[in-house]
Short mmCIF file of C-alpha atoms in Angstrom, two decimals:
data_model
loop_
_atom_site.label_atom_id
_atom_site.label_comp_id
_atom_site.label_asym_id
_atom_site.label_seq_id
_atom_site.Cartn_x
_atom_site.Cartn_y
_atom_site.Cartn_z
CA MET A 204 80.16 162.91 64.42
CA ASN A 205 76.71 161.61 63.39
CA ASN A 206 73.68 163.82 62.79
CA GLN A 207 72.16 163.10 66.19
CA THR A 208 75.37 164.03 67.99
CA SER A 209 75.84 167.23 65.98
CA LEU A 210 72.45 168.47 67.22
CA LEU A 211 73.50 168.19 70.86
CA PRO A 212 74.78 171.18 72.85
CA LEU A 213 78.56 171.37 72.92
CA ALA A 214 78.83 170.14 76.52
CA LEU A 215 77.02 166.89 75.62
CA ARG A 216 78.68 165.94 72.36
CA GLY A 217 80.68 163.30 74.19
CA LEU A 218 77.55 161.22 74.83
CA LYS A 219 77.84 157.65 73.60
CA ASP A 220 74.04 157.38 73.49
CA PRO A 221 72.57 160.78 72.56
CA SER A 222 69.02 159.45 72.99
CA LEU A 223 69.51 159.62 76.77
CA PHE A 224 69.29 163.41 76.51
CA ARG A 225 65.52 163.86 76.68
CA GLN A 226 63.81 167.25 76.45
CA ALA A 227 60.28 166.05 77.21
CA ALA A 228 58.31 164.99 80.27
CA LEU A 229 57.28 161.37 80.74
CA ILE A 230 53.63 160.49 81.38
CA ASP A 231 52.50 156.87 81.10
CA ARG A 232 55.45 155.99 78.83
CA ASN A 233 54.63 158.91 76.51
CA TRP A 234 57.23 161.64 76.04
CA THR A 235 55.14 164.78 76.50
CA ASP A 236 55.52 168.45 75.56
CA ALA A 237 53.73 171.58 76.79
CA ALA A 238 52.75 174.96 75.39
CA VAL A 239 55.51 176.64 77.44
CA SER A 240 59.08 175.49 77.98
CA VAL A 241 61.77 176.19 80.58
CA ASP A 242 65.40 176.84 79.67
CA VAL A 243 68.03 174.79 81.48
CA ILE A 244 71.33 176.64 81.88
CA ASP A 245 74.81 175.13 81.82
CA PRO A 246 76.33 176.82 84.91
CA ALA A 247 79.87 176.56 83.53
CA SER A 248 79.17 178.53 80.36
CA ARG A 249 75.89 180.27 81.23
CA SER A 250 74.56 179.04 77.90
CA VAL A 251 71.24 177.25 77.33
CA LEU A 252 71.81 173.52 77.57
CA GLY A 253 68.29 172.62 76.48
CA THR A 254 64.63 173.06 77.35
CA VAL A 255 61.95 171.03 79.08
CA PRO A 256 58.17 171.48 79.03
CA ASP A 257 56.58 173.55 81.78
CA LEU A 258 53.69 171.24 82.57
CA SER A 259 50.32 172.46 83.76
CA ALA A 260 48.32 171.24 86.73
CA GLU A 261 46.12 169.32 84.28
CA GLN A 262 49.09 167.51 82.76
CA THR A 263 50.36 166.73 86.26
CA GLN A 264 46.98 165.20 86.99
CA ASP A 265 47.40 163.06 83.88
CA ALA A 266 50.64 161.75 85.38
CA ILE A 267 48.91 161.05 88.70
CA ASN A 268 46.15 159.17 86.88
CA ALA A 269 48.73 157.12 84.98
CA ALA A 270 50.52 156.28 88.23
CA GLU A 271 47.22 155.26 89.84
CA ARG A 272 46.42 152.87 86.99
CA ALA A 273 49.92 151.44 87.08
CA PHE A 274 49.90 150.98 90.85
CA ALA A 275 46.90 148.65 90.69
CA LEU A 276 48.93 146.24 88.55
CA TRP A 277 52.47 146.86 89.85
CA ARG A 278 51.59 146.06 93.47
CA LYS A 279 50.32 142.65 92.33
CA ARG A 280 53.52 141.69 90.54
CA PRO A 281 55.43 139.00 92.40
CA VAL A 282 58.20 140.45 94.54
CA SER A 283 60.77 138.47 92.56
CA GLU A 284 59.64 140.15 89.33
CA ARG A 285 59.69 143.65 90.81
CA ALA A 286 63.14 143.02 92.27
CA ALA A 287 64.47 141.72 88.94
CA LEU A 288 63.21 144.79 87.06
CA VAL A 289 64.67 147.19 89.62
CA MET A 290 67.99 145.32 89.45
CA ARG A 291 67.93 145.56 85.66
CA TRP A 292 67.47 149.31 86.07
CA HIS A 293 70.60 149.33 88.26
CA ASP A 294 72.55 147.40 85.64
CA LEU A 295 71.59 149.87 82.91
CA MET A 296 72.66 152.77 85.13
CA MET A 297 76.09 151.26 85.51
CA GLU A 298 76.34 150.39 81.80
CA ASN A 299 75.52 154.02 80.96
CA ALA A 300 77.41 155.61 83.86
CA ASP A 301 79.67 157.75 81.68
CA ASP A 302 76.74 159.27 79.82
CA LEU A 303 74.74 159.84 83.01
CA ALA A 304 77.76 161.57 84.57
CA LEU A 305 78.23 163.80 81.53
CA ILE A 306 74.58 164.87 81.59
CA LEU A 307 74.83 165.55 85.34
CA THR A 308 77.95 167.70 85.01
CA ALA A 309 76.54 169.63 82.07
CA GLU A 310 73.38 170.66 83.90
CA GLN A 311 74.63 170.88 87.49
CA GLY A 312 78.30 171.85 87.16
CA LYS A 313 80.08 169.47 89.53
CA PRO A 314 83.40 168.00 88.32
CA LEU A 315 83.01 165.00 86.03
CA ALA A 316 84.87 162.66 88.39
CA GLU A 317 82.54 163.68 91.20
CA ALA A 318 79.54 163.18 88.91
CA ARG A 319 80.72 159.65 88.14
CA GLY A 320 80.88 159.06 91.88
CA GLU A 321 77.29 160.25 92.23
CA ILE A 322 76.12 157.83 89.54
CA GLY A 323 77.70 154.91 91.41
CA TYR A 324 76.33 156.18 94.71
CA GLY A 325 72.80 156.47 93.32
CA ALA A 326 72.99 153.06 91.68
CA SER A 327 74.05 151.50 94.98
CA PHE A 328 70.64 152.41 96.42
CA VAL A 329 68.87 150.82 93.47
CA LYS A 330 70.82 147.59 93.99
CA TRP A 331 70.22 147.69 97.74
CA PHE A 332 66.45 148.10 97.44
CA ALA A 333 66.15 145.53 94.66
CA GLU A 334 67.56 143.13 97.24
CA GLU A 335 65.39 144.52 100.07
CA ALA A 336 62.21 143.80 98.09
CA SER A 337 62.38 140.12 99.02
CA ARG A 338 62.81 140.98 102.71
CA ILE A 339 59.49 142.78 103.21
CA GLU A 340 58.17 140.67 106.06
CA GLY A 341 55.18 140.62 108.37
CA HIS A 342 54.65 138.58 111.53
CA VAL A 343 52.04 136.77 113.60
CA ILE A 344 50.95 138.12 116.99
CA PRO A 345 49.67 135.63 119.62
CA ALA A 346 45.95 136.37 119.95
CA PRO A 347 44.27 136.95 123.33
CA ALA A 348 41.47 134.54 122.39
CA GLY A 349 41.73 130.98 121.14
CA ASP A 350 39.49 131.49 118.12
CA ARG A 351 41.63 134.24 116.59
CA GLN A 352 44.86 134.82 114.67
CA ILE A 353 46.44 138.26 114.17
CA VAL A 354 48.66 138.60 111.14
CA VAL A 355 50.66 141.81 110.61
CA MET A 356 51.03 142.51 106.89
CA LYS A 357 52.79 145.26 104.96
CA ASP A 358 51.18 146.91 101.94
CA PRO A 359 52.64 149.47 99.52
CA VAL A 360 51.61 153.04 100.36
CA GLY A 361 50.33 153.78 96.85
CA VAL A 362 51.10 156.59 94.41
CA CYS A 363 54.09 158.61 95.65
CA ALA A 364 55.18 162.13 94.72
CA ILE A 365 58.99 162.39 94.54
CA VAL A 366 60.34 165.96 94.63
CA THR A 367 64.11 166.18 94.18
CA PRO A 368 66.76 168.93 94.39
CA TRP A 369 69.34 170.25 91.95
CA ASN A 370 72.48 169.43 93.94
CA PHE A 371 72.27 165.62 93.53
CA PRO A 372 69.89 165.25 90.58
CA ASN A 373 70.72 161.59 89.98
CA ALA A 374 71.29 160.12 93.43
CA MET A 375 68.28 161.72 95.11
CA ILE A 376 65.96 160.16 92.54
CA ALA A 377 67.60 156.74 92.87
CA ARG A 378 67.50 156.90 96.68
CA LYS A 379 63.75 157.68 96.72
CA VAL A 380 62.36 155.86 93.69
CA ALA A 381 64.14 152.51 94.16
CA PRO A 382 62.52 151.72 97.55
CA ALA A 383 59.15 152.94 96.27
CA LEU A 384 59.28 150.57 93.31
CA ALA A 385 60.61 147.68 95.39
CA ALA A 386 57.72 148.14 97.84
CA GLY A 387 55.18 148.07 95.01
CA CYS A 388 54.45 151.79 94.71
CA SER A 389 54.26 153.89 91.56
CA VAL A 390 55.76 157.39 91.39
CA VAL A 391 55.40 160.86 89.91
CA ILE A 392 58.82 162.54 89.97
CA LYS A 393 59.20 166.34 90.00
CA PRO A 394 62.91 167.09 89.45
CA SER A 395 64.32 170.56 89.99
CA GLU A 396 63.73 172.80 86.99
CA LEU A 397 67.45 173.62 87.19
CA THR A 398 68.54 170.00 86.61
CA PRO A 399 65.79 167.93 84.95
CA PHE A 400 67.86 166.00 82.40
CA SER A 401 69.33 163.51 84.88
CA ALA A 402 65.81 162.51 85.95
CA LEU A 403 64.68 162.08 82.36
CA ALA A 404 67.71 159.95 81.50
CA LEU A 405 67.05 157.70 84.49
CA ALA A 406 63.40 157.38 83.46
CA ASP A 407 64.46 156.43 79.95
CA LEU A 408 66.66 153.66 81.37
CA ALA A 409 63.78 152.48 83.57
CA LEU A 410 61.64 152.02 80.46
CA ARG A 411 64.45 150.09 78.80
CA ALA A 412 64.69 147.91 81.90
CA GLY A 413 61.08 146.87 81.39
CA ILE A 414 59.47 148.75 84.26
CA PRO A 415 55.82 148.99 83.15
CA ASN A 416 54.00 152.00 81.74
CA GLY A 417 53.01 154.58 84.33
CA VAL A 418 55.03 153.14 87.20
CA ILE A 419 57.54 155.98 86.72
CA ASN A 420 56.34 159.39 85.50
CA VAL A 421 58.45 162.57 85.32
CA VAL A 422 56.76 165.99 85.35
CA THR A 423 58.99 168.92 84.43
CA GLY A 424 58.65 172.66 84.80
CA MET A 425 58.18 175.28 87.47
CA PRO A 426 57.05 174.06 90.88
CA THR A 427 53.90 176.03 91.71
CA GLN A 428 51.27 174.35 89.51
CA ILE A 429 52.92 170.93 89.60
CA GLY A 430 53.45 170.99 93.36
CA GLY A 431 49.91 172.19 93.95
CA ALA A 432 48.46 169.32 91.94
CA LEU A 433 50.64 166.73 93.67
CA THR A 434 49.91 167.92 97.22
CA ALA A 435 46.17 168.43 96.65
CA SER A 436 45.53 165.05 95.06
CA PRO A 437 43.95 162.43 97.35
CA VAL A 438 45.37 159.79 95.00
CA VAL A 439 48.92 160.73 95.99
CA ARG A 440 49.36 158.97 99.32
CA LYS A 441 52.94 159.97 100.09
CA LEU A 442 55.32 162.82 99.32
CA SER A 443 59.10 162.54 99.58
CA PHE A 444 61.00 165.82 99.34
CA THR A 445 64.63 166.87 99.63
CA GLY A 446 65.29 170.60 99.78
CA SER A 447 65.08 173.63 102.04
CA THR A 448 63.26 173.70 105.35
CA ARG A 449 61.20 176.64 104.11
CA VAL A 450 59.84 174.72 101.13
CA GLY A 451 59.52 171.51 103.15
CA SER A 452 57.33 173.29 105.70
CA LEU A 453 55.16 174.67 102.89
CA LEU A 454 54.73 171.22 101.34
CA MET A 455 53.94 169.76 104.75
CA ALA A 456 51.13 172.29 105.18
CA GLN A 457 49.82 171.63 101.68
CA CYS A 458 49.75 167.88 102.37
CA ALA A 459 47.85 168.25 105.64
CA PRO A 460 44.30 168.31 104.16
CA THR A 461 44.84 164.89 102.58
CA VAL A 462 46.99 163.57 105.47
CA LYS A 463 49.79 162.19 103.31
CA ARG A 464 52.76 160.17 104.50
CA LEU A 465 55.82 162.44 104.44
CA SER A 466 59.55 161.97 104.08
CA LEU A 467 61.32 165.32 104.37
CA GLU A 468 65.09 165.69 104.11
CA LEU A 469 65.56 169.39 104.75
CA GLY A 470 68.22 171.95 105.58
CA GLY A 471 71.26 171.50 107.76
CA ASN A 472 73.84 173.48 109.67
CA ALA A 473 76.36 170.75 110.34
CA PRO A 474 79.00 171.20 113.03
CA PHE A 475 82.47 169.72 112.55
CA ILE A 476 84.39 169.55 115.84
CA VAL A 477 88.15 169.06 116.03
CA PHE A 478 89.41 168.26 119.54
CA GLU A 479 92.99 168.78 120.72
CA ASP A 480 93.67 165.04 120.73
CA ALA A 481 92.55 164.58 117.11
CA ASP A 482 94.76 163.45 114.24
CA LEU A 483 94.94 166.86 112.57
CA ASP A 484 95.94 165.60 109.15
CA ALA A 485 93.02 163.19 109.16
CA ALA A 486 90.71 165.97 110.32
CA VAL A 487 91.80 168.18 107.42
CA VAL A 488 91.04 165.34 105.02
CA GLY A 489 87.63 165.00 106.67
CA VAL A 490 86.86 168.69 106.34
CA MET A 491 87.88 168.71 102.69
CA ALA A 492 85.63 165.72 101.99
CA SER A 493 82.67 167.12 103.88
CA LYS A 494 82.94 170.86 103.29
CA PHE A 495 84.02 171.02 99.66
CA ARG A 496 82.13 168.12 98.11
CA ASN A 497 79.99 169.56 95.30
CA GLY A 498 81.48 172.96 96.06
CA GLY A 499 79.86 173.01 99.50
CA GLN A 500 76.42 172.65 97.93
CA THR A 501 75.29 169.73 100.10
CA CYS A 502 72.89 169.55 103.03
CA VAL A 503 75.35 167.52 105.11
CA CYS A 504 78.48 169.57 104.48
CA ALA A 505 80.40 171.02 107.42
CA ASN A 506 78.91 174.48 107.85
CA ARG A 507 80.50 175.37 111.22
CA ILE A 508 83.99 174.09 112.00
CA PHE A 509 84.79 174.20 115.73
CA VAL A 510 88.49 173.86 116.59
CA GLN A 511 89.85 173.60 120.14
CA ALA A 512 92.00 176.53 121.15
CA GLY A 513 95.26 174.64 121.64
CA ILE A 514 95.37 173.44 118.01
CA TYR A 515 93.42 176.24 116.34
CA ASP A 516 96.33 177.98 114.59
CA GLU A 517 98.00 174.74 113.48
CA PHE A 518 94.75 173.36 112.10
CA ALA A 519 93.96 176.63 110.30
CA ALA A 520 97.36 176.54 108.61
CA LYS A 521 96.97 172.92 107.46
CA LEU A 522 93.46 173.52 106.16
CA SER A 523 94.53 176.72 104.43
CA ALA A 524 97.22 174.88 102.50
CA ALA A 525 94.71 172.29 101.30
CA VAL A 526 92.10 174.88 100.28
CA THR A 527 94.58 177.09 98.43
CA ALA A 528 95.56 174.10 96.29
CA LEU A 529 91.99 173.50 95.05
CA LYS A 530 91.46 173.92 91.32
CA VAL A 531 88.26 175.75 90.41
CA GLY A 532 86.79 175.68 86.91
CA PRO A 533 84.33 174.03 84.51
CA GLY A 534 83.33 170.54 85.59
CA LEU A 535 84.47 169.00 82.30
CA GLN A 536 88.00 170.39 82.68
CA GLU A 537 90.68 167.96 83.78
CA GLY A 538 91.78 168.19 87.42
CA VAL A 539 88.99 170.50 88.57
CA ALA A 540 87.93 169.96 92.19
CA ILE A 541 85.29 172.71 92.48
CA GLY A 542 82.89 173.49 89.66
CA PRO A 543 80.58 176.47 89.19
CA MET A 544 77.83 177.32 91.63
CA ILE A 545 74.32 176.53 90.47
CA ASN A 546 73.24 180.15 89.81
CA ASP A 547 73.88 183.81 90.64
CA ALA A 548 71.59 183.69 93.68
CA ALA A 549 73.86 181.07 95.23
CA ILE A 550 76.92 183.24 94.63
CA ALA A 551 75.17 186.27 96.13
CA LYS A 552 74.37 184.30 99.30
CA ILE A 553 77.96 183.11 99.65
CA LYS A 554 79.22 186.67 99.23
CA GLN A 555 76.74 187.94 101.81
CA HIS A 556 77.97 185.40 104.37
CA VAL A 557 81.65 186.17 103.78
CA ASP A 558 81.13 189.96 103.76
CA ASP A 559 79.10 189.81 106.97
CA ALA A 560 81.76 187.73 108.71
CA GLN A 561 84.52 190.12 107.64
CA SER A 562 82.52 193.14 108.78
CA LYS A 563 82.28 191.56 112.24
CA GLY A 564 85.97 190.72 112.60
CA ALA A 565 86.60 187.47 110.73
CA LYS A 566 89.55 187.22 108.36
CA ILE A 567 90.10 185.36 105.10
CA VAL A 568 93.34 183.42 105.64
CA ALA A 569 93.19 181.26 102.50
CA GLN A 570 91.52 181.57 99.12
CA ALA A 571 91.75 179.48 95.97
CA PRO A 572 91.90 181.31 92.62
CA ILE A 573 88.82 181.20 90.37
CA PRO A 574 88.23 181.81 86.65
CA THR A 575 87.65 185.43 85.68
CA SER A 576 84.23 184.70 84.20
CA GLY A 577 81.40 182.32 85.05
CA GLN A 578 79.33 181.31 88.08
CA TYR A 579 82.21 180.68 90.46
CA ALA A 580 82.75 181.29 94.15
CA ALA A 581 86.24 181.19 95.62
CA PRO A 582 86.88 178.49 98.25
CA VAL A 583 87.95 180.35 101.40
CA VAL A 584 88.98 179.71 105.00
CA LEU A 585 87.72 182.22 107.56
CA THR A 586 89.26 182.56 111.04
CA GLY A 587 87.96 184.50 114.01
CA VAL A 588 84.38 183.46 113.30
CA THR A 589 81.82 183.96 116.09
CA PRO A 590 78.22 182.79 116.69
CA GLU A 591 76.57 186.14 115.90
CA MET A 592 77.73 186.03 112.27
CA ILE A 593 75.26 184.91 109.59
CA VAL A 594 77.57 182.07 108.59
CA ALA A 595 76.98 180.52 112.02
CA GLN A 596 73.21 180.73 111.78
CA GLU A 597 72.39 179.90 108.15
CA GLU A 598 73.43 177.18 105.74
CA THR A 599 75.93 178.81 103.36
CA PHE A 600 75.71 176.17 100.61
CA GLY A 601 79.06 177.15 99.20
CA PRO A 602 82.84 176.61 99.57
CA VAL A 603 83.32 178.65 102.74
CA ALA A 604 85.11 177.07 105.73
CA PRO A 605 84.49 179.17 108.88
CA LEU A 606 86.66 178.28 111.88
CA PHE A 607 85.26 178.85 115.39
CA ARG A 608 87.49 178.61 118.47
CA PHE A 609 86.35 176.71 121.59
CA GLU A 610 87.93 175.83 124.94
CA THR A 611 86.11 172.85 126.49
CA GLU A 612 84.18 169.78 125.38
CA ASP A 613 80.97 171.05 126.96
CA GLU A 614 81.33 174.36 125.13
CA ALA A 615 81.79 172.55 121.81
CA ILE A 616 78.66 170.45 122.32
CA THR A 617 76.62 173.49 123.33
CA LEU A 618 77.75 175.44 120.27
CA ALA A 619 77.20 172.48 117.96
CA ASN A 620 73.62 171.98 119.16
CA ALA A 621 72.75 175.69 119.13
CA THR A 622 70.75 175.46 115.90
CA PRO A 623 67.20 174.49 114.93
CA PHE A 624 68.70 171.99 112.47
CA GLY A 625 69.97 168.49 113.12
CA LEU A 626 70.93 166.62 109.97
CA ALA A 627 74.65 165.82 110.20
CA ALA A 628 77.44 166.35 112.74
CA TYR A 629 81.11 165.38 112.65
CA PHE A 630 83.87 165.24 115.25
CA TYR A 631 87.48 164.11 115.47
CA THR A 632 89.10 162.71 118.60
CA GLU A 633 91.41 159.83 119.50
CA SER A 634 89.74 159.29 122.89
CA HIS A 635 87.17 156.48 122.95
CA ARG A 636 85.64 157.90 126.13
CA ARG A 637 85.12 161.30 124.52
CA ALA A 638 83.89 159.62 121.33
CA TRP A 639 81.06 157.92 123.22
CA ARG A 640 80.13 161.01 125.25
CA VAL A 641 80.07 163.42 122.32
CA GLY A 642 78.40 160.99 119.94
CA GLN A 643 75.50 160.61 122.38
CA MET A 644 75.11 164.33 123.00
CA LEU A 645 75.16 165.68 119.44
CA GLU A 646 71.64 166.41 118.17
CA ALA A 647 71.74 165.06 114.62
CA GLY A 648 70.35 162.20 112.59
CA LEU A 649 73.83 161.35 111.30
CA VAL A 650 76.95 161.59 113.46
CA GLY A 651 80.42 160.85 112.11
CA LEU A 652 83.43 160.05 114.29
CA ASN A 653 86.77 160.56 112.51
CA THR A 654 85.10 160.62 109.07
CA GLY A 655 83.79 163.30 106.74
CA ASN A 656 81.59 160.95 104.72
CA MET A 657 78.50 159.18 106.05
CA ALA A 658 76.32 158.70 102.96
CA MET A 659 75.89 155.06 101.95
CA ALA A 660 73.03 152.74 101.03
CA ALA A 661 73.53 150.48 104.06
CA ALA A 662 72.95 153.25 106.64
CA PRO A 663 69.78 155.27 107.40
CA PHE A 664 69.95 158.90 106.25
CA GLY A 665 67.81 161.69 107.72
CA GLY A 666 67.62 164.43 110.28
CA VAL A 667 66.00 165.59 113.52
CA LYS A 668 64.52 168.93 114.58
CA GLN A 669 63.89 171.16 111.54
CA SER A 670 66.07 168.98 109.32
CA GLY A 671 63.16 166.72 108.52
CA LEU A 672 61.15 163.55 108.97
CA GLY A 673 61.81 159.95 108.04
CA ARG A 674 64.86 158.08 106.79
CA GLU A 675 66.28 157.04 103.44
CA GLY A 676 68.59 154.12 102.81
CA ALA A 677 69.05 150.94 104.87
CA ARG A 678 66.11 148.82 106.00
CA ALA A 679 64.34 151.98 107.17
CA GLY A 680 64.26 153.32 103.62
CA ILE A 681 61.79 150.77 102.29
CA GLU A 682 59.62 150.97 105.41
CA GLU A 683 58.84 154.59 104.44
CA TYR A 684 56.88 153.21 101.46
CA LEU A 685 54.95 150.52 103.36
CA GLU A 686 51.79 150.62 105.46
CA ILE A 687 51.23 148.19 108.34
CA LYS A 688 47.97 146.25 108.28
CA ALA A 689 46.75 144.17 111.22
CA PHE A 690 44.67 141.32 109.80
CA HIS A 691 42.39 139.84 112.51
CA MET A 692 40.98 136.41 111.65
CA ALA A 693 38.29 135.29 114.12
CA GLY A 694 35.96 132.30 114.40
CA LEU A 695 38.75 129.80 113.84
CA ASP A 696 37.89 127.31 116.61
#
């Protein structure tokens, strides 16, 4: 063990490149400290993993100024050069995937194998948008007069504020920053104060890739001062946020005076419908993939599982067997499927939802064992769940699988849509007629037929209703960072 490794916290001593563990903010290529720091807690051990500076509004403004200076030059770089630098960033992510996964697990808690999957998932967006950079195209509109040409052009939005959550601290940055850079924008990233180290490691790799000074800035610390500076600044032309609907609505209001472009990926309350003609074994696999990924701490996880009456008991038994077999423990432990929850507040919310359901008649029919100490919540299956329970109305964000009974297709669709949210929805059926009917009627930005996984770079990701605005991924993802300009050229005859 070399001296640099010996100074690392225990959870990170497996890093091949210890310099990726940064405990400073990044402003204009300068690693920056502050008078006050914020502790970052390892959720598996409850010990301090490290600290990051709690930046002031003034330091945030320094980052905005750096991004503004960088934007003036970055937007002028040939598309081929921008694409090559973004692709080099992708390559460095994949070369350092093991270290990025270890940092992610240490600060967020998810199992190491799942963290490795997130690194690959995030990198896939970087590769996708490096390739999309060369496909930013305008067009010519036939003019109504013979002396005129109308050319539709696309310009980068400008400086973008990127505010990311703790549950996918690597992938959410990659999914937002890659299209911004490919379009010619510069960014100021505000990662969650709970999981800042993944963002800082990615920024370090971006510098190594040759992305110029100030194009990527990372401001760390508590959200109030930083968020206020980002939303108030007229220089920041766009804000992209993933998080709760409550915070998203607040940011939307704060952005209104400067009329910023917004991309908001907010809360969900995803239905998962299992019809009588479904392949039940496949549906169980789908629930396990959707509901228990990241311990249920995802915005697209199945929050309400609707099962048709004729198969309800059989499905509950199959799902119970799968949930009971889950191994819960520290994310670095071999074979663990569910890691710790992010903090005690998350555990308290999970307990509230389960206790409320039980008090109103629901029953726990399966429960996986958990360690005796640490920030863990037991994966459970609840039967006899009804719409008046809190678990039906709020996003649990934990490993709780509530089973609702329904009789008819129309009833299932009505129950599924009875929420102000509309991010993801899933259903299982073997009938192509039902597949088409239900797929059209579900009110969600993402609908999955016979699958529990819909997140991929090639497809647009985003919600309707109070689940947000805009789309990430696919061709739509880069359009969020482009402005349309109609260039009228007259006097040509």
